[in-house]
């Protein structure tokens, strides 16, 4: 299949979200009196991931996620929760400052630029994601950026993908490829919507335990240009 529309997830696919998150956790929590060590980082990471998992399953909304995130952290580390909006705003501002790239990400996007139509499909807040994508240099190579809070739905909801599909001009679905690191958001979304997907994962058996699978798996984002070139030759 020769694809023409490449829809990239951003966090942990092109942008190094873990590094942005660690820096934002440290800066924000320390302002509110929580001294941040590895245990705090690990706790926040798994608590936050569990909330995102629930969001992807449709159990909570993004707004509920934002309200639930920090009271639990404050209770655990015995500091007063300052009320909704304070830590949340600081955290989001700090997070929006982080825009480190995954290794090979910019080179990959540059190699594909001009040959394919390139888009970002990402869950998150527009003010955070748009700034990070711009500051990282990625946005300049994109034909469009679709952020869940702006679209009104999140990955893997089919309504999210339907809206993105409209916005890219409703091409033949066989010409679309979704590339992302998340089985539950990117791959599930693509499978449900009926387009091909590539999972980017270094794990040994990244698709084990799921009742759906990606079209292909690569270990690094930098493998994507060769992967696409090989497919084009097969034709
Ligand atoms: Mg991701």
mmCIF file with all atom_site columns, C-alpha atoms and ligand atoms in Angstrom:
data_model
loop_
_atom_site.group_PDB
_atom_site.id
_atom_site.type_symbol
_atom_site.label_atom_id
_atom_site.label_alt_id
_atom_site.label_comp_id
_atom_site.label_asym_id
_atom_site.label_entity_id
_atom_site.label_seq_id
_atom_site.pdbx_PDB_ins_code
_atom_site.Cartn_x
_atom_site.Cartn_y
_atom_site.Cartn_z
_atom_site.occupancy
_atom_site.B_iso_or_equiv
_atom_site.pdbx_formal_charge
_atom_site.auth_seq_id
_atom_site.auth_comp_id
_atom_site.auth_asym_id
_atom_site.auth_atom_id
_atom_site.pdbx_PDB_model_num
ATOM   1   C  CA  . UNK A 1 1   ? 0.000   0.000  0.000  1.00 0.00 ? 1   UNK A CA  1
ATOM   2   C  CA  . UNK A 1 2   ? 1.293   3.420  -0.761 1.00 0.00 ? 2   UNK A CA  1
ATOM   3   C  CA  . UNK A 1 3   ? 0.202   5.760  1.945  1.00 0.00 ? 3   UNK A CA  1
ATOM   4   C  CA  . UNK A 1 4   ? -0.094  9.486  1.423  1.00 0.00 ? 4   UNK A CA  1
ATOM   5   C  CA  . UNK A 1 5   ? -1.481  10.739 4.725  1.00 0.00 ? 5   UNK A CA  1
ATOM   6   C  CA  . UNK A 1 6   ? 0.641   10.095 7.794  1.00 0.00 ? 6   UNK A CA  1
ATOM   7   C  CA  . UNK A 1 7   ? -1.020  10.805 11.138 1.00 0.00 ? 7   UNK A CA  1
ATOM   8   C  CA  . UNK A 1 8   ? 1.527   10.923 13.928 1.00 0.00 ? 8   UNK A CA  1
ATOM   9   C  CA  . UNK A 1 9   ? 0.840   10.764 17.622 1.00 0.00 ? 9   UNK A CA  1
ATOM   10  C  CA  . UNK A 1 10  ? 3.052   13.296 19.398 1.00 0.00 ? 10  UNK A CA  1
ATOM   11  C  CA  . UNK A 1 11  ? 3.834   12.242 22.973 1.00 0.00 ? 11  UNK A CA  1
ATOM   12  C  CA  . UNK A 1 12  ? 6.320   9.376  23.248 1.00 0.00 ? 12  UNK A CA  1
ATOM   13  C  CA  . UNK A 1 13  ? 6.211   9.062  19.452 1.00 0.00 ? 13  UNK A CA  1
ATOM   14  C  CA  . UNK A 1 14  ? 7.805   12.350 18.331 1.00 0.00 ? 14  UNK A CA  1
ATOM   15  C  CA  . UNK A 1 15  ? 8.081   14.316 21.574 1.00 0.00 ? 15  UNK A CA  1
ATOM   16  C  CA  . UNK A 1 16  ? 9.830   13.023 24.683 1.00 0.00 ? 16  UNK A CA  1
ATOM   17  C  CA  . UNK A 1 17  ? 6.861   13.435 26.986 1.00 0.00 ? 17  UNK A CA  1
ATOM   18  C  CA  . UNK A 1 18  ? 8.547   11.659 29.900 1.00 0.00 ? 18  UNK A CA  1
ATOM   19  C  CA  . UNK A 1 19  ? 11.259  14.281 30.046 1.00 0.00 ? 19  UNK A CA  1
ATOM   20  C  CA  . UNK A 1 20  ? 8.729   17.152 29.797 1.00 0.00 ? 20  UNK A CA  1
ATOM   21  C  CA  . UNK A 1 21  ? 6.616   15.584 32.533 1.00 0.00 ? 21  UNK A CA  1
ATOM   22  C  CA  . UNK A 1 22  ? 9.530   15.026 34.924 1.00 0.00 ? 22  UNK A CA  1
ATOM   23  C  CA  . UNK A 1 23  ? 10.633  18.641 34.657 1.00 0.00 ? 23  UNK A CA  1
ATOM   24  C  CA  . UNK A 1 24  ? 7.062   19.932 35.125 1.00 0.00 ? 24  UNK A CA  1
ATOM   25  C  CA  . UNK A 1 25  ? 6.457   17.679 38.148 1.00 0.00 ? 25  UNK A CA  1
ATOM   26  C  CA  . UNK A 1 26  ? 9.655   18.851 39.832 1.00 0.00 ? 26  UNK A CA  1
ATOM   27  C  CA  . UNK A 1 27  ? 9.068   22.537 39.256 1.00 0.00 ? 27  UNK A CA  1
ATOM   28  C  CA  . UNK A 1 28  ? 5.372   22.495 40.157 1.00 0.00 ? 28  UNK A CA  1
ATOM   29  C  CA  . UNK A 1 29  ? 5.405   20.170 43.163 1.00 0.00 ? 29  UNK A CA  1
ATOM   30  C  CA  . UNK A 1 30  ? 8.364   21.920 44.763 1.00 0.00 ? 30  UNK A CA  1
ATOM   31  C  CA  . UNK A 1 31  ? 6.529   25.234 44.571 1.00 0.00 ? 31  UNK A CA  1
ATOM   32  C  CA  . UNK A 1 32  ? 3.749   23.656 46.682 1.00 0.00 ? 32  UNK A CA  1
ATOM   33  C  CA  . UNK A 1 33  ? 6.111   22.116 49.229 1.00 0.00 ? 33  UNK A CA  1
ATOM   34  C  CA  . UNK A 1 34  ? 6.544   18.573 47.947 1.00 0.00 ? 34  UNK A CA  1
ATOM   35  C  CA  . UNK A 1 35  ? 10.208  17.658 47.607 1.00 0.00 ? 35  UNK A CA  1
ATOM   36  C  CA  . UNK A 1 36  ? 10.505  15.596 44.481 1.00 0.00 ? 36  UNK A CA  1
ATOM   37  C  CA  . UNK A 1 37  ? 12.517  12.397 44.365 1.00 0.00 ? 37  UNK A CA  1
ATOM   38  C  CA  . UNK A 1 38  ? 12.196  9.281  42.197 1.00 0.00 ? 38  UNK A CA  1
ATOM   39  C  CA  . UNK A 1 39  ? 9.409   7.893  44.361 1.00 0.00 ? 39  UNK A CA  1
ATOM   40  C  CA  . UNK A 1 40  ? 7.326   11.029 43.806 1.00 0.00 ? 40  UNK A CA  1
ATOM   41  C  CA  . UNK A 1 41  ? 8.008   10.953 40.064 1.00 0.00 ? 41  UNK A CA  1
ATOM   42  C  CA  . UNK A 1 42  ? 7.026   7.268  39.904 1.00 0.00 ? 42  UNK A CA  1
ATOM   43  C  CA  . UNK A 1 43  ? 3.886   7.803  41.955 1.00 0.00 ? 43  UNK A CA  1
ATOM   44  C  CA  . UNK A 1 44  ? 2.745   10.732 39.840 1.00 0.00 ? 44  UNK A CA  1
ATOM   45  C  CA  . UNK A 1 45  ? 3.575   8.911  36.624 1.00 0.00 ? 45  UNK A CA  1
ATOM   46  C  CA  . UNK A 1 46  ? 1.547   5.835  37.478 1.00 0.00 ? 46  UNK A CA  1
ATOM   47  C  CA  . UNK A 1 47  ? -1.362  7.844  38.944 1.00 0.00 ? 47  UNK A CA  1
ATOM   48  C  CA  . UNK A 1 48  ? -1.469  10.092 35.873 1.00 0.00 ? 48  UNK A CA  1
ATOM   49  C  CA  . UNK A 1 49  ? -1.191  7.113  33.502 1.00 0.00 ? 49  UNK A CA  1
ATOM   50  C  CA  . UNK A 1 50  ? -4.072  5.394  35.282 1.00 0.00 ? 50  UNK A CA  1
ATOM   51  C  CA  . UNK A 1 51  ? -6.203  8.507  34.753 1.00 0.00 ? 51  UNK A CA  1
ATOM   52  C  CA  . UNK A 1 52  ? -5.309  8.640  31.051 1.00 0.00 ? 52  UNK A CA  1
ATOM   53  C  CA  . UNK A 1 53  ? -6.155  4.926  30.744 1.00 0.00 ? 53  UNK A CA  1
ATOM   54  C  CA  . UNK A 1 54  ? -9.575  5.647  32.226 1.00 0.00 ? 54  UNK A CA  1
ATOM   55  C  CA  . UNK A 1 55  ? -10.020 8.567  29.853 1.00 0.00 ? 55  UNK A CA  1
ATOM   56  C  CA  . UNK A 1 56  ? -9.136  6.357  26.872 1.00 0.00 ? 56  UNK A CA  1
ATOM   57  C  CA  . UNK A 1 57  ? -11.698 3.810  28.046 1.00 0.00 ? 57  UNK A CA  1
ATOM   58  C  CA  . UNK A 1 58  ? -14.328 6.539  28.208 1.00 0.00 ? 58  UNK A CA  1
ATOM   59  C  CA  . UNK A 1 59  ? -14.723 6.228  32.003 1.00 0.00 ? 59  UNK A CA  1
ATOM   60  C  CA  . UNK A 1 60  ? -13.835 9.853  32.764 1.00 0.00 ? 60  UNK A CA  1
ATOM   61  C  CA  . UNK A 1 61  ? -13.728 13.092 30.781 1.00 0.00 ? 61  UNK A CA  1
ATOM   62  C  CA  . UNK A 1 62  ? -10.654 15.236 30.287 1.00 0.00 ? 62  UNK A CA  1
ATOM   63  C  CA  . UNK A 1 63  ? -12.117 17.820 32.641 1.00 0.00 ? 63  UNK A CA  1
ATOM   64  C  CA  . UNK A 1 64  ? -12.590 15.180 35.345 1.00 0.00 ? 64  UNK A CA  1
ATOM   65  C  CA  . UNK A 1 65  ? -9.025  14.023 34.800 1.00 0.00 ? 65  UNK A CA  1
ATOM   66  C  CA  . UNK A 1 66  ? -7.760  17.553 35.385 1.00 0.00 ? 66  UNK A CA  1
ATOM   67  C  CA  . UNK A 1 67  ? -9.812  17.864 38.594 1.00 0.00 ? 67  UNK A CA  1
ATOM   68  C  CA  . UNK A 1 68  ? -8.687  14.500 39.948 1.00 0.00 ? 68  UNK A CA  1
ATOM   69  C  CA  . UNK A 1 69  ? -4.978  14.727 39.264 1.00 0.00 ? 69  UNK A CA  1
ATOM   70  C  CA  . UNK A 1 70  ? -3.490  16.835 42.067 1.00 0.00 ? 70  UNK A CA  1
ATOM   71  C  CA  . UNK A 1 71  ? -5.701  16.446 45.204 1.00 0.00 ? 71  UNK A CA  1
ATOM   72  C  CA  . UNK A 1 72  ? -4.507  12.842 45.470 1.00 0.00 ? 72  UNK A CA  1
ATOM   73  C  CA  . UNK A 1 73  ? -0.866  13.899 45.178 1.00 0.00 ? 73  UNK A CA  1
ATOM   74  C  CA  . UNK A 1 74  ? -1.270  16.544 47.902 1.00 0.00 ? 74  UNK A CA  1
ATOM   75  C  CA  . UNK A 1 75  ? -2.938  14.087 50.282 1.00 0.00 ? 75  UNK A CA  1
ATOM   76  C  CA  . UNK A 1 76  ? -0.231  11.503 49.746 1.00 0.00 ? 76  UNK A CA  1
ATOM   77  C  CA  . UNK A 1 77  ? 2.589   13.955 50.493 1.00 0.00 ? 77  UNK A CA  1
ATOM   78  C  CA  . UNK A 1 78  ? 0.788   15.796 53.297 1.00 0.00 ? 78  UNK A CA  1
ATOM   79  C  CA  . UNK A 1 79  ? 0.534   19.232 51.780 1.00 0.00 ? 79  UNK A CA  1
ATOM   80  C  CA  . UNK A 1 80  ? -2.607  21.331 51.544 1.00 0.00 ? 80  UNK A CA  1
ATOM   81  C  CA  . UNK A 1 81  ? -4.295  21.169 48.186 1.00 0.00 ? 81  UNK A CA  1
ATOM   82  C  CA  . UNK A 1 82  ? -4.590  24.838 47.202 1.00 0.00 ? 82  UNK A CA  1
ATOM   83  C  CA  . UNK A 1 83  ? -7.939  24.457 45.417 1.00 0.00 ? 83  UNK A CA  1
ATOM   84  C  CA  . UNK A 1 84  ? -8.634  23.766 41.789 1.00 0.00 ? 84  UNK A CA  1
ATOM   85  C  CA  . UNK A 1 85  ? -6.796  25.890 39.282 1.00 0.00 ? 85  UNK A CA  1
ATOM   86  C  CA  . UNK A 1 86  ? -3.557  26.757 41.056 1.00 0.00 ? 86  UNK A CA  1
ATOM   87  C  CA  . UNK A 1 87  ? -1.336  23.694 40.777 1.00 0.00 ? 87  UNK A CA  1
ATOM   88  C  CA  . UNK A 1 88  ? -3.149  22.764 37.593 1.00 0.00 ? 88  UNK A CA  1
ATOM   89  C  CA  . UNK A 1 89  ? -2.256  26.048 35.905 1.00 0.00 ? 89  UNK A CA  1
ATOM   90  C  CA  . UNK A 1 90  ? 1.349   25.978 37.116 1.00 0.00 ? 90  UNK A CA  1
ATOM   91  C  CA  . UNK A 1 91  ? 1.737   22.404 35.966 1.00 0.00 ? 91  UNK A CA  1
ATOM   92  C  CA  . UNK A 1 92  ? 0.308   23.118 32.530 1.00 0.00 ? 92  UNK A CA  1
ATOM   93  C  CA  . UNK A 1 93  ? 2.543   26.167 32.076 1.00 0.00 ? 93  UNK A CA  1
ATOM   94  C  CA  . UNK A 1 94  ? 5.577   24.169 33.164 1.00 0.00 ? 94  UNK A CA  1
ATOM   95  C  CA  . UNK A 1 95  ? 4.613   21.237 30.964 1.00 0.00 ? 95  UNK A CA  1
ATOM   96  C  CA  . UNK A 1 96  ? 4.192   23.505 27.960 1.00 0.00 ? 96  UNK A CA  1
ATOM   97  C  CA  . UNK A 1 97  ? 7.867   24.514 28.331 1.00 0.00 ? 97  UNK A CA  1
ATOM   98  C  CA  . UNK A 1 98  ? 9.068   20.950 27.677 1.00 0.00 ? 98  UNK A CA  1
ATOM   99  C  CA  . UNK A 1 99  ? 9.629   20.098 24.050 1.00 0.00 ? 99  UNK A CA  1
ATOM   100 C  CA  . UNK A 1 100 ? 12.492  17.620 23.882 1.00 0.00 ? 100 UNK A CA  1
ATOM   101 C  CA  . UNK A 1 101 ? 12.245  15.330 20.904 1.00 0.00 ? 101 UNK A CA  1
ATOM   102 C  CA  . UNK A 1 102 ? 12.408  11.557 20.762 1.00 0.00 ? 102 UNK A CA  1
ATOM   103 C  CA  . UNK A 1 103 ? 15.726  10.456 19.186 1.00 0.00 ? 103 UNK A CA  1
ATOM   104 C  CA  . UNK A 1 104 ? 15.501  10.692 15.398 1.00 0.00 ? 104 UNK A CA  1
ATOM   105 C  CA  . UNK A 1 105 ? 12.082  12.345 15.398 1.00 0.00 ? 105 UNK A CA  1
ATOM   106 C  CA  . UNK A 1 106 ? 12.942  15.608 13.653 1.00 0.00 ? 106 UNK A CA  1
ATOM   107 C  CA  . UNK A 1 107 ? 15.169  13.878 11.106 1.00 0.00 ? 107 UNK A CA  1
ATOM   108 C  CA  . UNK A 1 108 ? 12.332  11.477 10.317 1.00 0.00 ? 108 UNK A CA  1
ATOM   109 C  CA  . UNK A 1 109 ? 9.768   14.193 9.848  1.00 0.00 ? 109 UNK A CA  1
ATOM   110 C  CA  . UNK A 1 110 ? 12.176  16.170 7.635  1.00 0.00 ? 110 UNK A CA  1
ATOM   111 C  CA  . UNK A 1 111 ? 12.799  13.071 5.486  1.00 0.00 ? 111 UNK A CA  1
ATOM   112 C  CA  . UNK A 1 112 ? 9.046   12.602 4.959  1.00 0.00 ? 112 UNK A CA  1
ATOM   113 C  CA  . UNK A 1 113 ? 8.256   16.269 4.431  1.00 0.00 ? 113 UNK A CA  1
ATOM   114 C  CA  . UNK A 1 114 ? 7.156   17.068 0.898  1.00 0.00 ? 114 UNK A CA  1
ATOM   115 C  CA  . UNK A 1 115 ? 6.603   13.370 0.056  1.00 0.00 ? 115 UNK A CA  1
ATOM   116 C  CA  . UNK A 1 116 ? 3.573   12.795 2.263  1.00 0.00 ? 116 UNK A CA  1
ATOM   117 C  CA  . UNK A 1 117 ? 0.962   14.890 3.964  1.00 0.00 ? 117 UNK A CA  1
ATOM   118 C  CA  . UNK A 1 118 ? 1.925   14.986 7.627  1.00 0.00 ? 118 UNK A CA  1
ATOM   119 C  CA  . UNK A 1 119 ? -0.389  15.541 10.587 1.00 0.00 ? 119 UNK A CA  1
ATOM   120 C  CA  . UNK A 1 120 ? -0.303  15.371 14.352 1.00 0.00 ? 120 UNK A CA  1
ATOM   121 C  CA  . UNK A 1 121 ? -3.069  13.562 16.234 1.00 0.00 ? 121 UNK A CA  1
ATOM   122 C  CA  . UNK A 1 122 ? -2.689  14.125 19.958 1.00 0.00 ? 122 UNK A CA  1
ATOM   123 C  CA  . UNK A 1 123 ? -4.691  14.016 23.162 1.00 0.00 ? 123 UNK A CA  1
ATOM   124 C  CA  . UNK A 1 124 ? -4.132  17.010 25.397 1.00 0.00 ? 124 UNK A CA  1
ATOM   125 C  CA  . UNK A 1 125 ? -4.656  20.673 25.941 1.00 0.00 ? 125 UNK A CA  1
ATOM   126 C  CA  . UNK A 1 126 ? -4.201  23.019 22.977 1.00 0.00 ? 126 UNK A CA  1
ATOM   127 C  CA  . UNK A 1 127 ? -2.127  25.513 24.991 1.00 0.00 ? 127 UNK A CA  1
ATOM   128 C  CA  . UNK A 1 128 ? 0.301   22.789 26.047 1.00 0.00 ? 128 UNK A CA  1
ATOM   129 C  CA  . UNK A 1 129 ? 0.520   20.733 22.880 1.00 0.00 ? 129 UNK A CA  1
ATOM   130 C  CA  . UNK A 1 130 ? 0.549   23.597 20.370 1.00 0.00 ? 130 UNK A CA  1
ATOM   131 C  CA  . UNK A 1 131 ? 3.426   25.351 22.149 1.00 0.00 ? 131 UNK A CA  1
ATOM   132 C  CA  . UNK A 1 132 ? 5.467   22.160 22.518 1.00 0.00 ? 132 UNK A CA  1
ATOM   133 C  CA  . UNK A 1 133 ? 4.969   21.225 18.872 1.00 0.00 ? 133 UNK A CA  1
ATOM   134 C  CA  . UNK A 1 134 ? 5.966   24.714 17.759 1.00 0.00 ? 134 UNK A CA  1
ATOM   135 C  CA  . UNK A 1 135 ? 8.989   25.025 20.054 1.00 0.00 ? 135 UNK A CA  1
ATOM   136 C  CA  . UNK A 1 136 ? 10.256  21.563 19.119 1.00 0.00 ? 136 UNK A CA  1
ATOM   137 C  CA  . UNK A 1 137 ? 10.368  22.552 15.449 1.00 0.00 ? 137 UNK A CA  1
ATOM   138 C  CA  . UNK A 1 138 ? 7.900   19.814 14.463 1.00 0.00 ? 138 UNK A CA  1
ATOM   139 C  CA  . UNK A 1 139 ? 4.962   22.038 13.654 1.00 0.00 ? 139 UNK A CA  1
ATOM   140 C  CA  . UNK A 1 140 ? 6.758   23.669 10.733 1.00 0.00 ? 140 UNK A CA  1
ATOM   141 C  CA  . UNK A 1 141 ? 6.689   20.340 8.891  1.00 0.00 ? 141 UNK A CA  1
ATOM   142 C  CA  . UNK A 1 142 ? 3.047   19.538 9.561  1.00 0.00 ? 142 UNK A CA  1
ATOM   143 C  CA  . UNK A 1 143 ? 0.047   20.043 7.296  1.00 0.00 ? 143 UNK A CA  1
ATOM   144 C  CA  . UNK A 1 144 ? -2.223  20.070 10.318 1.00 0.00 ? 144 UNK A CA  1
ATOM   145 C  CA  . UNK A 1 145 ? -2.305  19.546 14.084 1.00 0.00 ? 145 UNK A CA  1
ATOM   146 C  CA  . UNK A 1 146 ? -5.390  17.985 15.700 1.00 0.00 ? 146 UNK A CA  1
ATOM   147 C  CA  . UNK A 1 147 ? -5.503  18.331 19.480 1.00 0.00 ? 147 UNK A CA  1
ATOM   148 C  CA  . UNK A 1 148 ? -8.260  16.429 21.288 1.00 0.00 ? 148 UNK A CA  1
ATOM   149 C  CA  . UNK A 1 149 ? -9.535  19.320 23.396 1.00 0.00 ? 149 UNK A CA  1
ATOM   150 C  CA  . UNK A 1 150 ? -9.908  21.419 20.268 1.00 0.00 ? 150 UNK A CA  1
ATOM   151 C  CA  . UNK A 1 151 ? -11.625 18.612 18.341 1.00 0.00 ? 151 UNK A CA  1
ATOM   152 C  CA  . UNK A 1 152 ? -14.001 17.896 21.239 1.00 0.00 ? 152 UNK A CA  1
ATOM   153 C  CA  . UNK A 1 153 ? -13.209 14.177 21.467 1.00 0.00 ? 153 UNK A CA  1
ATOM   154 C  CA  . UNK A 1 154 ? -10.133 12.151 22.428 1.00 0.00 ? 154 UNK A CA  1
ATOM   155 C  CA  . UNK A 1 155 ? -8.319  9.217  20.890 1.00 0.00 ? 155 UNK A CA  1
ATOM   156 C  CA  . UNK A 1 156 ? -9.360  6.379  20.597 1.00 0.00 ? 156 UNK A CA  1
ATOM   157 C  CA  . UNK A 1 157 ? -12.943 7.638  20.208 1.00 0.00 ? 157 UNK A CA  1
ATOM   158 C  CA  . UNK A 1 158 ? -14.178 7.096  16.691 1.00 0.00 ? 158 UNK A CA  1
ATOM   159 C  CA  . UNK A 1 159 ? -15.686 10.598 16.717 1.00 0.00 ? 159 UNK A CA  1
ATOM   160 C  CA  . UNK A 1 160 ? -12.178 12.017 17.140 1.00 0.00 ? 160 UNK A CA  1
ATOM   161 C  CA  . UNK A 1 161 ? -10.966 10.172 14.045 1.00 0.00 ? 161 UNK A CA  1
ATOM   162 C  CA  . UNK A 1 162 ? -14.091 11.053 12.063 1.00 0.00 ? 162 UNK A CA  1
ATOM   163 C  CA  . UNK A 1 163 ? -13.499 14.745 12.727 1.00 0.00 ? 163 UNK A CA  1
ATOM   164 C  CA  . UNK A 1 164 ? -9.817  14.492 11.776 1.00 0.00 ? 164 UNK A CA  1
ATOM   165 C  CA  . UNK A 1 165 ? -10.834 12.612 8.621  1.00 0.00 ? 165 UNK A CA  1
ATOM   166 C  CA  . UNK A 1 166 ? -13.164 15.457 7.618  1.00 0.00 ? 166 UNK A CA  1
ATOM   167 C  CA  . UNK A 1 167 ? -10.468 18.024 8.253  1.00 0.00 ? 167 UNK A CA  1
ATOM   168 C  CA  . UNK A 1 168 ? -7.889  16.265 6.074  1.00 0.00 ? 168 UNK A CA  1
ATOM   169 C  CA  . UNK A 1 169 ? -10.403 16.199 3.218  1.00 0.00 ? 169 UNK A CA  1
ATOM   170 C  CA  . UNK A 1 170 ? -11.841 12.647 3.438  1.00 0.00 ? 170 UNK A CA  1
ATOM   171 C  CA  . UNK A 1 171 ? -9.186  10.855 1.354  1.00 0.00 ? 171 UNK A CA  1
ATOM   172 C  CA  . UNK A 1 172 ? -9.317  7.130  0.506  1.00 0.00 ? 172 UNK A CA  1
ATOM   173 C  CA  . UNK A 1 173 ? -8.860  5.430  3.893  1.00 0.00 ? 173 UNK A CA  1
ATOM   174 C  CA  . UNK A 1 174 ? -6.298  3.070  2.315  1.00 0.00 ? 174 UNK A CA  1
ATOM   175 C  CA  . UNK A 1 175 ? -4.005  6.051  1.882  1.00 0.00 ? 175 UNK A CA  1
ATOM   176 C  CA  . UNK A 1 176 ? -3.951  6.882  5.597  1.00 0.00 ? 176 UNK A CA  1
ATOM   177 C  CA  . UNK A 1 177 ? -1.455  5.521  8.111  1.00 0.00 ? 177 UNK A CA  1
ATOM   178 C  CA  . UNK A 1 178 ? -1.513  6.191  11.851 1.00 0.00 ? 178 UNK A CA  1
ATOM   179 C  CA  . UNK A 1 179 ? 1.818   6.050  13.672 1.00 0.00 ? 179 UNK A CA  1
ATOM   180 C  CA  . UNK A 1 180 ? 1.930   6.011  17.461 1.00 0.00 ? 180 UNK A CA  1
ATOM   181 C  CA  . UNK A 1 181 ? 3.260   4.440  20.642 1.00 0.00 ? 181 UNK A CA  1
ATOM   182 C  CA  . UNK A 1 182 ? -0.045  3.662  22.360 1.00 0.00 ? 182 UNK A CA  1
ATOM   183 C  CA  . UNK A 1 183 ? -1.971  0.447  21.733 1.00 0.00 ? 183 UNK A CA  1
ATOM   184 C  CA  . UNK A 1 184 ? -5.023  1.776  23.581 1.00 0.00 ? 184 UNK A CA  1
ATOM   185 C  CA  . UNK A 1 185 ? -5.189  5.232  21.962 1.00 0.00 ? 185 UNK A CA  1
ATOM   186 C  CA  . UNK A 1 186 ? -3.446  5.190  18.569 1.00 0.00 ? 186 UNK A CA  1
ATOM   187 C  CA  . UNK A 1 187 ? -3.736  1.579  17.433 1.00 0.00 ? 187 UNK A CA  1
ATOM   188 C  CA  . UNK A 1 188 ? -7.214  0.968  18.819 1.00 0.00 ? 188 UNK A CA  1
ATOM   189 C  CA  . UNK A 1 189 ? -8.399  4.236  17.290 1.00 0.00 ? 189 UNK A CA  1
ATOM   190 C  CA  . UNK A 1 190 ? -6.971  3.347  13.889 1.00 0.00 ? 190 UNK A CA  1
ATOM   191 C  CA  . UNK A 1 191 ? -8.301  -0.212 13.935 1.00 0.00 ? 191 UNK A CA  1
ATOM   192 C  CA  . UNK A 1 192 ? -11.802 0.938  14.926 1.00 0.00 ? 192 UNK A CA  1
ATOM   193 C  CA  . UNK A 1 193 ? -11.764 3.645  12.284 1.00 0.00 ? 193 UNK A CA  1
ATOM   194 C  CA  . UNK A 1 194 ? -10.558 1.222  9.616  1.00 0.00 ? 194 UNK A CA  1
ATOM   195 C  CA  . UNK A 1 195 ? -7.128  2.571  8.731  1.00 0.00 ? 195 UNK A CA  1
ATOM   196 C  CA  . UNK A 1 196 ? -3.673  0.991  8.921  1.00 0.00 ? 196 UNK A CA  1
ATOM   197 C  CA  . UNK A 1 197 ? -1.440  1.610  11.905 1.00 0.00 ? 197 UNK A CA  1
ATOM   198 C  CA  . UNK A 1 198 ? 2.203   1.320  12.925 1.00 0.00 ? 198 UNK A CA  1
ATOM   199 C  CA  . UNK A 1 199 ? 3.076   0.856  16.576 1.00 0.00 ? 199 UNK A CA  1
ATOM   200 C  CA  . UNK A 1 200 ? 6.364   2.407  17.689 1.00 0.00 ? 200 UNK A CA  1
ATOM   201 C  CA  . UNK A 1 201 ? 7.580   0.357  20.629 1.00 0.00 ? 201 UNK A CA  1
ATOM   202 C  CA  . UNK A 1 202 ? 10.795  -1.028 22.020 1.00 0.00 ? 202 UNK A CA  1
ATOM   203 C  CA  . UNK A 1 203 ? 8.951   -3.604 24.143 1.00 0.00 ? 203 UNK A CA  1
ATOM   204 C  CA  . UNK A 1 204 ? 9.482   -7.325 23.412 1.00 0.00 ? 204 UNK A CA  1
ATOM   205 C  CA  . UNK A 1 205 ? 5.816   -8.225 22.953 1.00 0.00 ? 205 UNK A CA  1
ATOM   206 C  CA  . UNK A 1 206 ? 4.045   -4.875 22.776 1.00 0.00 ? 206 UNK A CA  1
ATOM   207 C  CA  . UNK A 1 207 ? 0.797   -6.235 21.322 1.00 0.00 ? 207 UNK A CA  1
ATOM   208 C  CA  . UNK A 1 208 ? 0.389   -9.131 23.765 1.00 0.00 ? 208 UNK A CA  1
ATOM   209 C  CA  . UNK A 1 209 ? -2.886  -9.134 25.659 1.00 0.00 ? 209 UNK A CA  1
ATOM   210 C  CA  . UNK A 1 210 ? -4.817  -6.966 23.197 1.00 0.00 ? 210 UNK A CA  1
ATOM   211 C  CA  . UNK A 1 211 ? -7.607  -8.261 20.983 1.00 0.00 ? 211 UNK A CA  1
ATOM   212 C  CA  . UNK A 1 212 ? -6.518  -6.017 18.113 1.00 0.00 ? 212 UNK A CA  1
ATOM   213 C  CA  . UNK A 1 213 ? -3.152  -5.440 16.511 1.00 0.00 ? 213 UNK A CA  1
ATOM   214 C  CA  . UNK A 1 214 ? -1.296  -2.844 14.469 1.00 0.00 ? 214 UNK A CA  1
ATOM   215 C  CA  . UNK A 1 215 ? -0.497  -3.381 10.786 1.00 0.00 ? 215 UNK A CA  1
ATOM   216 C  CA  . UNK A 1 216 ? 3.209   -3.252 11.684 1.00 0.00 ? 216 UNK A CA  1
ATOM   217 C  CA  . UNK A 1 217 ? 5.547   -2.595 14.616 1.00 0.00 ? 217 UNK A CA  1
ATOM   218 C  CA  . UNK A 1 218 ? 8.814   -0.629 14.512 1.00 0.00 ? 218 UNK A CA  1
ATOM   219 C  CA  . UNK A 1 219 ? 11.228  -0.110 17.382 1.00 0.00 ? 219 UNK A CA  1
ATOM   220 C  CA  . UNK A 1 220 ? 12.205  3.468  16.526 1.00 0.00 ? 220 UNK A CA  1
ATOM   221 C  CA  . UNK A 1 221 ? 10.477  6.334  14.804 1.00 0.00 ? 221 UNK A CA  1
ATOM   222 C  CA  . UNK A 1 222 ? 13.516  6.690  12.521 1.00 0.00 ? 222 UNK A CA  1
ATOM   223 C  CA  . UNK A 1 223 ? 12.597  3.372  10.840 1.00 0.00 ? 223 UNK A CA  1
ATOM   224 C  CA  . UNK A 1 224 ? 9.454   4.903  9.324  1.00 0.00 ? 224 UNK A CA  1
ATOM   225 C  CA  . UNK A 1 225 ? 10.958  6.352  6.086  1.00 0.00 ? 225 UNK A CA  1
ATOM   226 C  CA  . UNK A 1 226 ? 12.545  2.988  5.156  1.00 0.00 ? 226 UNK A CA  1
ATOM   227 C  CA  . UNK A 1 227 ? 9.364   1.169  6.133  1.00 0.00 ? 227 UNK A CA  1
ATOM   228 C  CA  . UNK A 1 228 ? 7.351   3.372  3.761  1.00 0.00 ? 228 UNK A CA  1
ATOM   229 C  CA  . UNK A 1 229 ? 9.932   3.165  0.978  1.00 0.00 ? 229 UNK A CA  1
ATOM   230 C  CA  . UNK A 1 230 ? 9.920   -0.650 1.176  1.00 0.00 ? 230 UNK A CA  1
ATOM   231 C  CA  . UNK A 1 231 ? 6.121   -0.708 0.894  1.00 0.00 ? 231 UNK A CA  1
ATOM   232 C  CA  . UNK A 1 232 ? 6.196   1.625  -2.096 1.00 0.00 ? 232 UNK A CA  1
ATOM   233 C  CA  . UNK A 1 233 ? 8.683   -0.731 -3.862 1.00 0.00 ? 233 UNK A CA  1
ATOM   234 C  CA  . UNK A 1 234 ? 6.439   -3.752 -3.278 1.00 0.00 ? 234 UNK A CA  1
ATOM   235 C  CA  . UNK A 1 235 ? 3.728   -2.196 -5.375 1.00 0.00 ? 235 UNK A CA  1
HETATM 236 MG MG1 . LIG B 2 .   ? 1.769   8.732  22.663 1.00 0.00 ? 1   LIG B MG1 1
#
